[in-house]
Amino acid sequence: RLPRFFMTERKPIRVWADGCFDMMHFGHANALRQAKELGDILVVGVHSDAAIRENKGPPVMKEQERYEAVRSCKWVDEVVEDAPYMTELAVLERHNIDFCIHGEDITLLADGTDAYKKVKEAGRYKEIKRTESVSTTDLLTRLLKVEKGKLEGEEAKHLSEFEGKKKSPYTSLGMFLCTTRWMAQFSTARVPTKDDVIVYVDGSFDLFHVGHAMFLKAAKAVGTYVIVGLYDDRTVTQLKGQGHPAQSIHERVLSVLSCKYVDDVLLDAPFYVTDELIRSLRISFVVHGAQELHTMPEDLDSYKVPREMGIVRCVDSGSSLTTSDIYDRVSEQITLFMERNARKSKKEIDHMDAP
């Protein structure tokens, strides 16, 4: 064995990834997972609202919401707020970054310039596999279709002008296919021990957002191991109405698993928390949010059993944001978001067709 003075400690590899992370989804999380695998410390730069409006169009989520959503991702070590849309070498130097990582999709400035041009030329850029079948543009399109169905006459006709045109392959996406490999990559390897205090929460968790993340953080503080019960798509439709959920259960489970406060997920969770469920999962506490109401049309209490056992806890996440709020934001600016999608698709096509 070499004397200690001959041994040198390896410098941690610091990796940079940046983006808008608007309506942060499992595709964003998968990119961050891949980025973390290439280094030791993952630093994520998140663009401001002003930068996104200038280069892409109006964001759905506010910048503080997006900053916190990225912080809640299990693979993220540090977050840099208000990161420049053009990835600058000076920013990499300031944060002691070894190299920058991005997916194979195109990110362009307002004038059509590649946002990673400078780091590519400097040899400080590595590319990872883009997550297919999901994007913020795709999620926004799903919401727009729901809201467009509520419009009549000239408004609906005007919005139809943005449809049916040639679309970028990064804007028009195919079917999402979930495999057990996906689940294994996102899930934690930790199995609950006899000493763990197991907390159970349930819900739709559609369009996973910072409100969900902050609620799960508060739930984790009640115990040591959090299991999230996800309702199936049919149950969500019955509870929320047509157009819900925007994401299938398999898309939702990956988003939930990417949250650092979650240890495990129960798929197709029953609406009613039963004695059998509590015993099978060794649940110590059933937690719900301060704004959450679990009632069926008959106003039956879905937490009746755990409430009678005295194990129900109500937590305040500190966030009032709901999935319905996201639908409302899209509805209020539906034309702007339709124009944003059409403009983004055209810019990407022009870039690909350029000699």
mmCIF file of C-alpha atoms in Angstrom:
data_model
loop_
_atom_site.group_PDB
_atom_site.id
_atom_site.type_symbol
_atom_site.label_atom_id
_atom_site.label_comp_id
_atom_site.label_asym_id
_atom_site.label_seq_id
_atom_site.Cartn_x
_atom_site.Cartn_y
_atom_site.Cartn_z
ATOM 1 C CA ARG A 1 0.000 0.000 0.000
ATOM 2 C CA LEU A 2 1.316 3.453 -0.974
ATOM 3 C CA PRO A 3 2.074 5.984 1.776
ATOM 4 C CA ARG A 4 -0.708 8.562 2.167
ATOM 5 C CA PHE A 5 1.389 11.403 0.697
ATOM 6 C CA PHE A 6 1.568 9.479 -2.615
ATOM 7 C CA MET A 7 -2.205 9.156 -2.823
ATOM 8 C CA THR A 8 -4.108 11.851 -4.714
ATOM 9 C CA GLU A 9 -7.816 12.391 -4.340
ATOM 10 C CA ARG A 10 -9.695 12.526 -7.663
ATOM 11 C CA LYS A 11 -11.328 15.856 -8.392
ATOM 12 C CA PRO A 12 -15.115 15.464 -8.600
ATOM 13 C CA ILE A 13 -16.421 15.843 -12.149
ATOM 14 C CA ARG A 14 -18.901 18.717 -12.300
ATOM 15 C CA VAL A 15 -21.473 18.470 -15.079
ATOM 16 C CA TRP A 16 -23.688 21.276 -16.383
ATOM 17 C CA ALA A 17 -27.160 20.911 -17.889
ATOM 18 C CA ASP A 18 -29.523 23.790 -18.578
ATOM 19 C CA GLY A 19 -32.985 24.455 -19.929
ATOM 20 C CA CYS A 20 -36.423 25.953 -19.385
ATOM 21 C CA PHE A 21 -37.860 22.954 -17.489
ATOM 22 C CA ASP A 22 -41.337 24.310 -18.144
ATOM 23 C CA MET A 23 -44.026 21.876 -16.913
ATOM 24 C CA MET A 24 -41.137 19.666 -15.818
ATOM 25 C CA HIS A 25 -41.810 16.086 -16.914
ATOM 26 C CA PHE A 26 -40.111 12.684 -16.918
ATOM 27 C CA GLY A 27 -38.258 13.562 -20.134
ATOM 28 C CA HIS A 28 -36.501 16.397 -18.314
ATOM 29 C CA ALA A 29 -35.808 14.056 -15.396
ATOM 30 C CA ASN A 30 -34.409 11.376 -17.698
ATOM 31 C CA ALA A 31 -32.013 13.878 -19.266
ATOM 32 C CA LEU A 32 -30.830 14.907 -15.800
ATOM 33 C CA ARG A 33 -30.461 11.243 -14.819
ATOM 34 C CA GLN A 34 -28.242 10.610 -17.837
ATOM 35 C CA ALA A 35 -26.268 13.781 -17.156
ATOM 36 C CA LYS A 36 -25.618 12.758 -13.531
ATOM 37 C CA GLU A 37 -24.305 9.369 -14.692
ATOM 38 C CA LEU A 38 -21.530 11.153 -16.610
ATOM 39 C CA GLY A 39 -20.180 12.990 -13.585
ATOM 40 C CA ASP A 40 -20.208 13.331 -9.819
ATOM 41 C CA ILE A 41 -21.998 16.644 -9.270
ATOM 42 C CA LEU A 42 -24.845 17.824 -11.491
ATOM 43 C CA VAL A 43 -25.353 21.581 -11.708
ATOM 44 C CA VAL A 44 -28.530 22.636 -13.507
ATOM 45 C CA GLY A 45 -29.040 26.083 -14.986
ATOM 46 C CA VAL A 46 -32.666 27.209 -15.311
ATOM 47 C CA HIS A 47 -33.646 30.066 -17.626
ATOM 48 C CA SER A 48 -35.710 33.041 -16.449
ATOM 49 C CA ASP A 49 -39.200 33.853 -17.701
ATOM 50 C CA ALA A 50 -37.834 36.827 -19.656
ATOM 51 C CA ALA A 51 -35.237 34.692 -21.473
ATOM 52 C CA ILE A 52 -37.847 32.080 -22.411
ATOM 53 C CA ARG A 53 -40.274 34.704 -23.724
ATOM 54 C CA GLU A 54 -37.547 36.244 -25.870
ATOM 55 C CA ASN A 55 -36.296 32.996 -27.398
ATOM 56 C CA LYS A 56 -39.194 30.559 -27.291
ATOM 57 C CA GLY A 57 -42.484 32.074 -26.229
ATOM 58 C CA PRO A 58 -44.517 32.391 -23.028
ATOM 59 C CA PRO A 59 -43.760 29.791 -20.332
ATOM 60 C CA VAL A 60 -46.626 28.067 -18.532
ATOM 61 C CA MET A 61 -44.851 27.880 -15.183
ATOM 62 C CA LYS A 62 -43.326 30.866 -13.382
ATOM 63 C CA GLU A 63 -39.570 30.941 -12.894
ATOM 64 C CA GLN A 64 -39.659 30.394 -9.119
ATOM 65 C CA GLU A 65 -41.919 27.378 -9.680
ATOM 66 C CA ARG A 66 -39.486 25.996 -12.250
ATOM 67 C CA TYR A 67 -36.449 26.578 -10.014
ATOM 68 C CA GLU A 68 -38.059 24.623 -7.172
ATOM 69 C CA ALA A 69 -39.305 21.861 -9.473
ATOM 70 C CA VAL A 70 -35.726 21.246 -10.654
ATOM 71 C CA ARG A 71 -34.420 21.302 -7.065
ATOM 72 C CA SER A 72 -36.853 18.507 -6.197
ATOM 73 C CA CYS A 73 -35.370 16.160 -8.818
ATOM 74 C CA LYS A 74 -33.387 13.326 -7.206
ATOM 75 C CA TRP A 75 -30.406 13.638 -9.588
ATOM 76 C CA VAL A 76 -29.841 17.390 -9.152
ATOM 77 C CA ASP A 77 -27.145 18.644 -6.769
ATOM 78 C CA GLU A 78 -27.132 22.394 -7.454
ATOM 79 C CA VAL A 79 -29.443 24.839 -9.255
ATOM 80 C CA VAL A 80 -28.299 28.061 -10.927
ATOM 81 C CA GLU A 81 -31.183 30.482 -11.356
ATOM 82 C CA ASP A 82 -31.514 32.865 -14.313
ATOM 83 C CA ALA A 83 -29.024 30.926 -16.452
ATOM 84 C CA PRO A 84 -28.389 32.530 -19.880
ATOM 85 C CA TYR A 85 -30.281 31.013 -22.821
ATOM 86 C CA MET A 86 -27.035 30.851 -24.801
ATOM 87 C CA THR A 87 -24.773 28.575 -22.773
ATOM 88 C CA GLU A 88 -21.684 30.674 -22.059
ATOM 89 C CA LEU A 89 -18.157 29.442 -21.322
ATOM 90 C CA ALA A 90 -17.881 32.117 -18.626
ATOM 91 C CA VAL A 91 -20.794 30.511 -16.761
ATOM 92 C CA LEU A 92 -19.131 27.097 -16.921
ATOM 93 C CA GLU A 93 -15.902 28.591 -15.548
ATOM 94 C CA ARG A 94 -17.736 30.446 -12.776
ATOM 95 C CA HIS A 95 -19.253 27.211 -11.505
ATOM 96 C CA ASN A 96 -16.143 25.049 -12.078
ATOM 97 C CA ILE A 97 -17.895 22.944 -14.728
ATOM 98 C CA ASP A 98 -15.965 20.303 -16.663
ATOM 99 C CA PHE A 99 -18.426 19.952 -19.532
ATOM 100 C CA CYS A 100 -21.992 20.711 -20.620
ATOM 101 C CA ILE A 101 -24.581 18.067 -21.512
ATOM 102 C CA HIS A 102 -27.698 18.291 -23.664
ATOM 103 C CA GLY A 103 -29.992 15.983 -25.605
ATOM 104 C CA GLU A 104 -29.861 15.481 -29.362
ATOM 105 C CA ASP A 105 -32.856 17.774 -29.922
ATOM 106 C CA ILE A 106 -32.409 21.326 -31.177
ATOM 107 C CA THR A 107 -32.308 24.398 -28.910
ATOM 108 C CA LEU A 108 -32.283 27.689 -30.800
ATOM 109 C CA LEU A 109 -32.110 31.361 -29.896
ATOM 110 C CA ALA A 110 -34.671 33.833 -31.243
ATOM 111 C CA ASP A 111 -32.502 34.432 -34.334
ATOM 112 C CA GLY A 112 -32.096 30.695 -35.061
ATOM 113 C CA THR A 113 -28.588 30.369 -33.583
ATOM 114 C CA ASP A 114 -27.677 27.096 -31.867
ATOM 115 C CA ALA A 115 -27.784 27.838 -28.112
ATOM 116 C CA TYR A 116 -24.808 25.487 -27.566
ATOM 117 C CA LYS A 117 -22.637 26.837 -30.399
ATOM 118 C CA LYS A 118 -19.956 28.285 -28.090
ATOM 119 C CA VAL A 119 -19.504 25.259 -25.838
ATOM 120 C CA LYS A 120 -19.496 22.938 -28.847
ATOM 121 C CA GLU A 121 -16.716 24.944 -30.497
ATOM 122 C CA ALA A 122 -14.744 24.867 -27.226
ATOM 123 C CA GLY A 123 -15.013 21.059 -26.951
ATOM 124 C CA ARG A 124 -16.962 21.353 -23.677
ATOM 125 C CA TYR A 125 -20.141 19.692 -24.948
ATOM 126 C CA LYS A 126 -21.436 16.114 -24.703
ATOM 127 C CA GLU A 127 -24.673 14.831 -26.176
ATOM 128 C CA ILE A 128 -27.054 12.335 -24.590
ATOM 129 C CA LYS A 129 -29.993 10.389 -25.958
ATOM 130 C CA ARG A 130 -33.140 12.481 -26.136
ATOM 131 C CA THR A 131 -36.173 11.050 -24.350
ATOM 132 C CA GLU A 132 -38.674 10.218 -27.087
ATOM 133 C CA SER A 133 -42.447 10.655 -26.923
ATOM 134 C CA VAL A 134 -42.456 13.529 -24.444
ATOM 135 C CA SER A 135 -41.770 17.263 -24.509
ATOM 136 C CA THR A 136 -43.214 20.408 -22.991
ATOM 137 C CA THR A 137 -44.565 21.279 -26.443
ATOM 138 C CA ASP A 138 -46.332 17.909 -26.580
ATOM 139 C CA LEU A 139 -47.879 18.359 -23.113
ATOM 140 C CA LEU A 140 -48.955 21.868 -24.045
ATOM 141 C CA THR A 141 -50.572 20.507 -27.221
ATOM 142 C CA ARG A 142 -52.584 18.015 -25.149
ATOM 143 C CA LEU A 143 -53.888 20.819 -22.923
ATOM 144 C CA LEU A 144 -54.605 23.047 -25.911
ATOM 145 C CA LYS A 145 -56.770 20.347 -27.504
ATOM 146 C CA VAL A 146 -58.852 20.151 -24.328
ATOM 147 C CA GLU A 147 -59.255 23.932 -24.137
ATOM 148 C CA LYS A 148 -59.839 24.301 -27.896
ATOM 149 C CA GLY A 149 -62.771 21.894 -27.598
ATOM 150 C CA LYS A 150 -64.494 24.439 -25.367
ATOM 151 C CA LEU A 151 -64.309 27.208 -27.985
ATOM 152 C CA GLU A 152 -66.821 28.013 -30.709
ATOM 153 C CA GLY A 153 -67.021 30.009 -33.925
ATOM 154 C CA GLU A 154 -64.263 32.380 -34.978
ATOM 155 C CA GLU A 155 -61.999 31.604 -31.997
ATOM 156 C CA ALA A 156 -61.904 27.895 -32.826
ATOM 157 C CA LYS A 157 -61.420 28.652 -36.533
ATOM 158 C CA HIS A 158 -58.493 30.961 -35.768
ATOM 159 C CA LEU A 159 -56.752 28.336 -33.654
ATOM 160 C CA SER A 160 -57.262 25.694 -36.360
ATOM 161 C CA GLU A 161 -54.934 27.716 -38.597
ATOM 162 C CA PHE A 162 -52.005 26.520 -36.468
ATOM 163 C CA GLU A 163 -52.877 22.854 -36.977
ATOM 164 C CA GLY A 164 -52.335 20.543 -39.912
ATOM 165 C CA LYS A 165 -49.033 22.118 -40.948
ATOM 166 C CA LYS A 166 -45.672 20.391 -41.238
ATOM 167 C CA LYS A 167 -44.270 19.807 -37.771
ATOM 168 C CA SER A 168 -40.796 19.315 -36.370
ATOM 169 C CA PRO A 169 -40.023 15.751 -35.187
ATOM 170 C CA TYR A 170 -39.278 17.299 -31.790
ATOM 171 C CA THR A 171 -42.757 18.848 -31.679
ATOM 172 C CA SER A 172 -44.881 16.040 -33.136
ATOM 173 C CA LEU A 173 -44.343 12.963 -30.994
ATOM 174 C CA GLY A 174 -45.391 9.334 -31.053
ATOM 175 C CA MET A 175 -46.812 6.983 -28.456
ATOM 176 C CA PHE A 176 -45.042 6.637 -25.125
ATOM 177 C CA LEU A 177 -44.124 3.025 -24.347
ATOM 178 C CA CYS A 178 -43.185 2.273 -20.758
ATOM 179 C CA THR A 179 -40.960 -0.702 -19.942
ATOM 180 C CA THR A 180 -39.712 -2.240 -16.709
ATOM 181 C CA ARG A 181 -36.260 -0.896 -17.599
ATOM 182 C CA TRP A 182 -37.697 2.627 -17.424
ATOM 183 C CA MET A 183 -39.126 1.883 -13.994
ATOM 184 C CA ALA A 184 -35.850 0.410 -12.731
ATOM 185 C CA GLN A 185 -33.843 3.433 -13.901
ATOM 186 C CA PHE A 186 -36.125 5.839 -12.052
ATOM 187 C CA SER A 187 -36.907 3.919 -8.901
ATOM 188 C CA THR A 188 -34.898 3.897 -5.694
ATOM 189 C CA ALA A 189 -33.144 0.714 -4.628
ATOM 190 C CA ARG A 190 -33.912 1.282 -0.954
ATOM 191 C CA VAL A 191 -36.255 -1.220 0.657
ATOM 192 C CA PRO A 192 -38.055 -0.097 3.845
ATOM 193 C CA THR A 193 -36.621 -1.519 7.048
ATOM 194 C CA LYS A 194 -38.517 -2.463 10.197
ATOM 195 C CA ASP A 195 -37.437 0.859 11.694
ATOM 196 C CA ASP A 196 -38.858 2.987 8.868
ATOM 197 C CA VAL A 197 -41.922 5.108 9.480
ATOM 198 C CA ILE A 198 -43.886 4.529 6.283
ATOM 199 C CA VAL A 199 -46.015 7.373 4.969
ATOM 200 C CA TYR A 200 -48.692 6.794 2.337
ATOM 201 C CA VAL A 201 -50.135 9.480 0.065
ATOM 202 C CA ASP A 202 -52.402 9.041 -2.936
ATOM 203 C CA GLY A 203 -53.782 11.014 -5.836
ATOM 204 C CA SER A 204 -53.573 11.718 -9.560
ATOM 205 C CA PHE A 205 -50.271 13.646 -9.611
ATOM 206 C CA ASP A 206 -51.005 14.706 -13.186
ATOM 207 C CA LEU A 207 -48.613 17.213 -14.812
ATOM 208 C CA PHE A 208 -46.291 16.784 -11.832
ATOM 209 C CA HIS A 209 -45.417 20.272 -10.580
ATOM 210 C CA VAL A 210 -43.830 22.143 -7.704
ATOM 211 C CA GLY A 211 -47.031 21.976 -5.659
ATOM 212 C CA HIS A 212 -46.828 18.177 -5.759
ATOM 213 C CA ALA A 213 -43.120 18.248 -4.904
ATOM 214 C CA MET A 214 -43.586 20.545 -1.911
ATOM 215 C CA PHE A 215 -46.470 18.390 -0.652
ATOM 216 C CA LEU A 216 -44.292 15.265 -0.892
ATOM 217 C CA LYS A 217 -41.497 17.079 0.941
ATOM 218 C CA ALA A 218 -43.928 17.876 3.776
ATOM 219 C CA ALA A 219 -45.169 14.263 3.749
ATOM 220 C CA LYS A 220 -41.611 12.951 4.018
ATOM 221 C CA ALA A 221 -41.132 15.031 7.167
ATOM 222 C CA VAL A 222 -43.930 13.000 8.819
ATOM 223 C CA GLY A 223 -41.949 9.766 8.452
ATOM 224 C CA THR A 224 -38.901 8.252 6.787
ATOM 225 C CA TYR A 225 -40.258 6.368 3.759
ATOM 226 C CA VAL A 226 -42.885 7.724 1.337
ATOM 227 C CA ILE A 227 -45.097 5.545 -0.859
ATOM 228 C CA VAL A 228 -47.230 7.354 -3.443
ATOM 229 C CA GLY A 229 -50.444 5.654 -4.552
ATOM 230 C CA LEU A 230 -51.298 6.651 -8.140
ATOM 231 C CA TYR A 231 -54.897 6.383 -9.357
ATOM 232 C CA ASP A 232 -55.420 4.731 -12.745
ATOM 233 C CA ASP A 233 -56.473 6.850 -15.717
ATOM 234 C CA ARG A 234 -60.150 5.871 -15.509
ATOM 235 C CA THR A 235 -60.393 6.872 -11.853
ATOM 236 C CA VAL A 236 -58.776 10.251 -12.598
ATOM 237 C CA THR A 237 -61.285 10.880 -15.395
ATOM 238 C CA GLN A 238 -64.158 10.036 -13.039
ATOM 239 C CA LEU A 239 -62.809 12.418 -10.405
ATOM 240 C CA LYS A 240 -61.623 15.289 -12.601
ATOM 241 C CA GLY A 241 -63.703 15.010 -15.791
ATOM 242 C CA GLN A 242 -62.978 14.634 -19.493
ATOM 243 C CA GLY A 243 -59.519 15.802 -20.583
ATOM 244 C CA HIS A 244 -58.008 14.431 -17.390
ATOM 245 C CA PRO A 245 -55.471 13.073 -16.901
ATOM 246 C CA ALA A 246 -53.239 14.816 -19.443
ATOM 247 C CA GLN A 247 -50.662 12.076 -18.850
ATOM 248 C CA SER A 248 -51.135 8.330 -18.667
ATOM 249 C CA ILE A 249 -50.409 6.495 -15.444
ATOM 250 C CA HIS A 250 -47.044 5.300 -16.791
ATOM 251 C CA GLU A 251 -45.992 8.847 -17.605
ATOM 252 C CA ARG A 252 -47.161 9.986 -14.197
ATOM 253 C CA VAL A 253 -45.330 7.240 -12.308
ATOM 254 C CA LEU A 254 -41.978 8.196 -13.849
ATOM 255 C CA SER A 255 -42.466 11.858 -12.957
ATOM 256 C CA VAL A 256 -43.334 10.948 -9.366
ATOM 257 C CA LEU A 257 -40.387 8.534 -9.062
ATOM 258 C CA SER A 258 -37.996 11.280 -10.182
ATOM 259 C CA CYS A 259 -38.876 13.304 -7.052
ATOM 260 C CA LYS A 260 -36.241 13.067 -4.311
ATOM 261 C CA TYR A 261 -38.882 12.823 -1.571
ATOM 262 C CA VAL A 262 -40.456 9.627 -2.981
ATOM 263 C CA ASP A 263 -39.278 6.119 -2.128
ATOM 264 C CA ASP A 264 -41.833 3.946 -3.919
ATOM 265 C CA VAL A 265 -45.014 4.122 -6.020
ATOM 266 C CA LEU A 266 -48.139 1.968 -5.911
ATOM 267 C CA LEU A 267 -49.678 1.751 -9.387
ATOM 268 C CA ASP A 268 -53.466 1.619 -9.834
ATOM 269 C CA ALA A 269 -53.943 2.576 -6.205
ATOM 270 C CA PRO A 270 -57.453 2.010 -4.823
ATOM 271 C CA PHE A 271 -59.445 5.160 -4.180
ATOM 272 C CA TYR A 272 -60.408 3.946 -0.723
ATOM 273 C CA VAL A 273 -57.556 3.345 1.726
ATOM 274 C CA THR A 274 -58.486 0.018 3.316
ATOM 275 C CA ASP A 275 -57.293 -1.895 6.338
ATOM 276 C CA GLU A 276 -55.771 -4.490 4.013
ATOM 277 C CA LEU A 277 -53.751 -1.831 2.172
ATOM 278 C CA ILE A 278 -52.484 -0.371 5.447
ATOM 279 C CA ARG A 279 -51.391 -3.779 6.753
ATOM 280 C CA SER A 280 -49.838 -4.925 3.458
ATOM 281 C CA LEU A 281 -47.673 -1.829 3.061
ATOM 282 C CA ARG A 282 -47.023 -1.431 6.822
ATOM 283 C CA ILE A 283 -48.306 2.127 6.669
ATOM 284 C CA SER A 284 -47.746 4.248 9.779
ATOM 285 C CA PHE A 285 -49.436 7.431 8.536
ATOM 286 C CA VAL A 286 -51.765 8.401 5.688
ATOM 287 C CA VAL A 287 -51.074 11.980 4.650
ATOM 288 C CA HIS A 288 -53.100 14.415 2.552
ATOM 289 C CA GLY A 289 -52.721 18.065 1.662
ATOM 290 C CA ALA A 290 -54.503 20.981 3.276
ATOM 291 C CA GLN A 291 -56.436 21.712 0.057
ATOM 292 C CA GLU A 292 -57.105 18.103 -0.886
ATOM 293 C CA LEU A 293 -60.660 16.772 -0.728
ATOM 294 C CA HIS A 294 -61.168 13.064 -1.370
ATOM 295 C CA THR A 295 -64.883 12.649 -1.938
ATOM 296 C CA MET A 296 -66.907 10.529 -4.319
ATOM 297 C CA PRO A 297 -70.281 11.767 -5.616
ATOM 298 C CA GLU A 298 -71.883 10.161 -2.580
ATOM 299 C CA ASP A 299 -69.524 12.187 -0.366
ATOM 300 C CA LEU A 300 -68.041 9.032 1.114
ATOM 301 C CA ASP A 301 -64.739 9.516 2.900
ATOM 302 C CA SER A 302 -61.897 7.693 1.107
ATOM 303 C CA TYR A 303 -59.833 7.959 4.325
ATOM 304 C CA LYS A 304 -62.553 6.645 6.630
ATOM 305 C CA VAL A 305 -60.569 3.577 7.777
ATOM 306 C CA PRO A 306 -57.236 5.296 8.507
ATOM 307 C CA ARG A 307 -59.125 8.211 10.084
ATOM 308 C CA GLU A 308 -60.818 5.830 12.516
ATOM 309 C CA MET A 309 -57.383 4.325 13.259
ATOM 310 C CA GLY A 310 -56.054 7.802 14.082
ATOM 311 C CA ILE A 311 -53.253 7.685 11.518
ATOM 312 C CA VAL A 312 -54.383 10.423 9.094
ATOM 313 C CA ARG A 313 -52.228 13.545 9.019
ATOM 314 C CA CYS A 314 -52.881 16.790 7.145
ATOM 315 C CA VAL A 315 -49.826 18.758 5.972
ATOM 316 C CA ASP A 316 -49.454 22.200 4.466
ATOM 317 C CA SER A 317 -47.037 22.213 1.534
ATOM 318 C CA GLY A 318 -46.809 25.990 1.449
ATOM 319 C CA SER A 319 -47.830 25.931 -2.230
ATOM 320 C CA SER A 320 -51.348 26.594 -3.504
ATOM 321 C CA LEU A 321 -50.586 25.478 -7.080
ATOM 322 C CA THR A 322 -52.821 22.734 -8.496
ATOM 323 C CA THR A 323 -53.034 20.893 -11.818
ATOM 324 C CA SER A 324 -56.295 22.747 -12.471
ATOM 325 C CA ASP A 325 -54.367 26.023 -12.195
ATOM 326 C CA ILE A 326 -52.099 24.856 -15.038
ATOM 327 C CA TYR A 327 -55.137 24.112 -17.230
ATOM 328 C CA ASP A 328 -56.479 27.580 -16.411
ATOM 329 C CA ARG A 329 -53.193 29.259 -17.365
ATOM 330 C CA VAL A 330 -53.259 27.554 -20.751
ATOM 331 C CA SER A 331 -56.925 28.455 -21.256
ATOM 332 C CA GLU A 332 -56.302 32.127 -20.454
ATOM 333 C CA GLN A 333 -53.540 32.441 -23.090
ATOM 334 C CA ILE A 334 -54.605 29.749 -25.551
ATOM 335 C CA THR A 335 -53.821 31.768 -28.696
ATOM 336 C CA LEU A 336 -50.353 32.733 -27.450
ATOM 337 C CA PHE A 337 -49.505 29.107 -26.675
ATOM 338 C CA MET A 338 -50.799 27.884 -30.062
ATOM 339 C CA GLU A 339 -48.625 30.508 -31.760
ATOM 340 C CA ARG A 340 -45.670 29.478 -29.577
ATOM 341 C CA ASN A 341 -45.930 25.843 -30.643
ATOM 342 C CA ALA A 342 -46.283 26.720 -34.336
ATOM 343 C CA ARG A 343 -43.348 29.157 -34.202
ATOM 344 C CA LYS A 344 -41.095 26.684 -32.372
ATOM 345 C CA SER A 345 -41.868 23.919 -34.875
ATOM 346 C CA LYS A 346 -41.155 26.184 -37.855
ATOM 347 C CA LYS A 347 -37.859 27.380 -36.389
ATOM 348 C CA GLU A 348 -36.673 23.809 -35.869
ATOM 349 C CA ILE A 349 -37.696 22.761 -39.395
ATOM 350 C CA ASP A 350 -35.886 25.772 -40.918
ATOM 351 C CA HIS A 351 -32.749 24.864 -38.939
ATOM 352 C CA MET A 352 -32.856 21.234 -40.121
ATOM 353 C CA ASP A 353 -33.487 22.232 -43.742
ATOM 354 C CA ALA A 354 -30.662 24.803 -43.791
ATOM 355 C CA PRO A 355 -27.646 23.779 -45.962
#
